[in-house]
């Protein structure tokens, strides 16, 4: 099943969720108010929207995610590759490295991933 | 309700027209002062906004606004609608068309202009609601979309629904940015939006839009709004880059460019900031130089001048209230009681004795007694109004006037100036003397009832000294009457001895009524010297009455600066005596234009109505068959007690004769007299003159009028 689309603002919500789940909806709303500046009603609305799209689950006021962070990120990358690089990962990497300077730390991280 | 809406609409229409002039001026200034800082522009637009917001204004000589009331509210009710745009060439071009197209139909319950205005008013309200609703809906929708915007810091949010950065919110403004701006761009954008907030633009622009909603029908207001939006953006740019160097400015421009590409949903919403007119702004930013101090000074001065010239209304002349019995027209200094001294006098618009008669009264300040009453006869389709002009002069304005004073002049608006000359109060139409009244003058263009006590005393002396000098008067006492007229030329008052010496030109004239015509039978015109003892104020005792010798020239006695016109004076005097005679005989000539004290044209106009009225009256009174009165025998006037004039006109046929009586200048008959029924058999010789003074008919008629008086 294709991963449902998550908008940028919703993504930031998910970041908070992933870090704090499982969490009561009211608690979540409090954090969202602090970190995102969302009103309670907005948070509840987003929760409802996302649960309709099967991104999160709200059972008895406890909110958990149905899609993990990794899955979401993968979906984004797939979309980016598909849309902008005709599905070619090497093309992306080539463009990426040309564009961005990698720090030492980042190069280490990448090497670790490739070796895995 | 409908009345309220149309009134409001007309008021707004006029306001927007006056504001239109201001807007055009601002557009011009904006073009001239391209080098000035843009906040000056915003200030100018603020002035325009003020004009549109404030329903009132002050009047000023410096106003450049042609008219504060281009579409007068009276236009709805005028027979011939017209506008007062303040530009006479425009008026004369447009008004004939308007007057023709929208001429009222007599008898119709609404005028075409009223219908048009009502339609426009409702259209206006609909437009207003549509525009407000549009803004309201857009605002709500945008707010909804921004609900999920995530907080960046402070009052700055980011959202995927943002195309181009903007500020939203009037009370607590929030800045909304798209997610993917680079750090550099973001820095500049935030600075720009923050500058907007500091300038209170998030409040000003919705206010301007509200004004636009109210005045949406005026295209100039749209022009102003569009320019205002541009100027706000540029002023904001200036505020941000004021302290920046060239490199930073380039970065700023780039940020501007990047953000302007993403115009999506924002462009439709009037409350958010799109990025408007980007190309021009970038040009301005790159070429920005801090303006010289003097440029700013000149710009500010221009703003002040613009405000004064266009926020104020042109001075209108105030029509003076005519509601009081003796409302004041003007204050002048003239000698109106003939004592040789000029007094501060108050000219008042006295009570009219009829619909179209205008009466002027001059009263000495501090006195309750009017000294002079002068009657002018003017027929107006408009009206007579007294105006104070900007330089404090009083003018009499006669609209669509036609003089019945020996001259027939038809024009649209006549302005008469009141001038004081040699103690005379002169009415002039431009250079032409229309009439005058004053202490030493007898007015050839109107009747003057002398209340002046000195003149009265002299007049009595004139009569006394001339009466019985002519055999004719002695021979025919029943019908002959003597009258006098005089003009005081010079007065010498001896305060110590309480003696007053007067030099006057006198006219003594005797008249007779022959064949229903007033005829002058004898006259004596001579300059006299008259001396009185002043018993008390206003009471004079005759001491000496001496006609001047033939070799004494009156001109030698007069002061040097006195302008003496023989011919004019004699004409005036003769006119006056004739007038008095006519009044005495109750005589009204067929052609009323010659009688200057009785405008009764309106009665002639009532002919048809009267004939019907009379026929019905007499028919019900006498016989059932219809009476048709073919011969209208003319008008007469009688004066009865309490100085109430009763006019009557006569209608005759071979069966009967009727007199229809009107009180004063009334339009409704107060009495219809059926001759046959009242007196005797109708004879061929029965005419309007049947009521000759002293006749039995007259007496009977008088008692009838007294009856009417009692019953009313």
XYZ file of N, CA, C and O in Angstrom, chain B residues 30 34 43 55 61 73 102 165 174 183 194-195 271 310 312 385 410 432-433 446 485 581 597 617 634 659 664 676 705:
116
model
N 2.288 62.916 -6.777
C 3.054 61.686 -6.744
C 3.994 61.600 -7.940
O 5.136 61.142 -7.824
N 8.617 62.306 -7.586
C 9.076 60.914 -7.660
C 10.258 60.672 -6.741
O 10.469 59.583 -6.259
N 1.210 59.366 3.196
C 0.578 60.460 3.935
C -0.481 61.143 3.075
O -1.591 61.432 3.519
N -17.560 62.999 7.210
C -18.717 63.534 6.497
C -18.794 65.050 6.545
O -19.515 65.666 5.801
N -11.356 79.775 2.328
C -11.133 80.507 1.089
C -10.111 79.796 0.218
O -10.077 79.989 -0.982
N -29.192 67.793 -2.953
C -30.309 66.909 -2.615
C -31.622 67.383 -3.230
O -32.512 66.574 -3.484
N -34.480 64.643 -17.660
C -35.162 64.280 -16.431
C -36.199 65.296 -16.020
O -36.508 65.420 -14.851
N 5.057 35.446 1.141
C 4.934 35.823 2.557
C 3.957 36.974 2.750
O 3.836 37.859 1.909
N 0.240 38.453 12.502
C 1.189 37.347 12.437
C 1.809 37.298 11.044
O 1.132 37.563 10.047
N 17.786 30.718 4.153
C 18.014 31.516 5.356
C 18.207 32.983 5.028
O 17.706 33.858 5.739
N 8.126 42.730 9.094
C 8.145 43.420 10.390
C 8.020 44.932 10.199
O 7.363 45.618 10.994
N 8.659 45.416 9.154
C 8.541 46.851 8.869
C 7.085 47.208 8.595
O 6.583 48.250 9.019
N -6.564 41.208 1.989
C -6.018 41.559 3.291
C -4.607 41.062 3.496
O -3.936 41.428 4.427
N -7.667 70.768 -0.236
C -8.639 69.775 -0.663
C -9.441 69.139 0.471
O -10.405 68.442 0.217
N -10.687 71.091 2.741
C -11.674 72.121 3.072
C -12.640 72.282 1.909
O -12.329 71.950 0.776
N -33.475 85.142 -2.090
C -32.664 84.795 -0.944
C -31.661 85.893 -0.691
O -31.181 86.537 -1.613
N -35.307 89.108 -17.722
C -35.346 87.672 -17.419
C -33.953 87.119 -17.418
O -33.213 87.284 -18.353
N -26.185 98.397 -13.231
C -27.496 98.996 -13.442
C -28.217 99.186 -12.132
O -28.284 98.274 -11.317
N -28.762 100.359 -11.955
C -29.525 100.608 -10.744
C -30.904 100.003 -10.922
O -31.617 100.315 -11.870
N -40.410 101.321 -6.779
C -41.217 100.611 -5.799
C -41.979 101.601 -4.974
O -41.718 102.791 -4.994
N -45.223 114.517 -2.698
C -44.026 113.684 -2.646
C -42.864 114.624 -2.474
O -42.900 115.758 -2.949
N -52.095 108.210 -5.415
C -53.451 108.456 -5.914
C -54.128 107.153 -6.273
O -55.287 106.915 -5.944
N -47.496 98.027 -7.117
C -47.715 97.569 -5.744
C -48.687 96.418 -5.662
O -49.015 95.956 -4.593
N -71.042 78.027 -8.118
C -71.573 78.789 -6.985
C -72.913 79.441 -7.344
O -73.912 79.289 -6.658
N -62.086 92.291 -15.096
C -60.861 92.880 -14.553
C -60.762 92.784 -13.041
O -61.631 92.234 -12.370
N -68.712 88.799 -8.298
C -67.416 89.285 -7.837
C -66.799 88.222 -6.941
O -67.453 87.733 -6.016
N -56.024 89.716 0.577
C -54.600 89.960 0.369
C -54.132 89.310 -0.903
O -54.724 89.470 -1.952
N -76.699 89.994 -8.753
C -78.134 90.046 -8.953
C -78.863 89.765 -7.660
O -79.829 90.420 -7.310
N -67.792 92.126 4.056
C -66.424 91.757 4.388
C -66.231 91.749 5.893
O -65.526 90.910 6.434
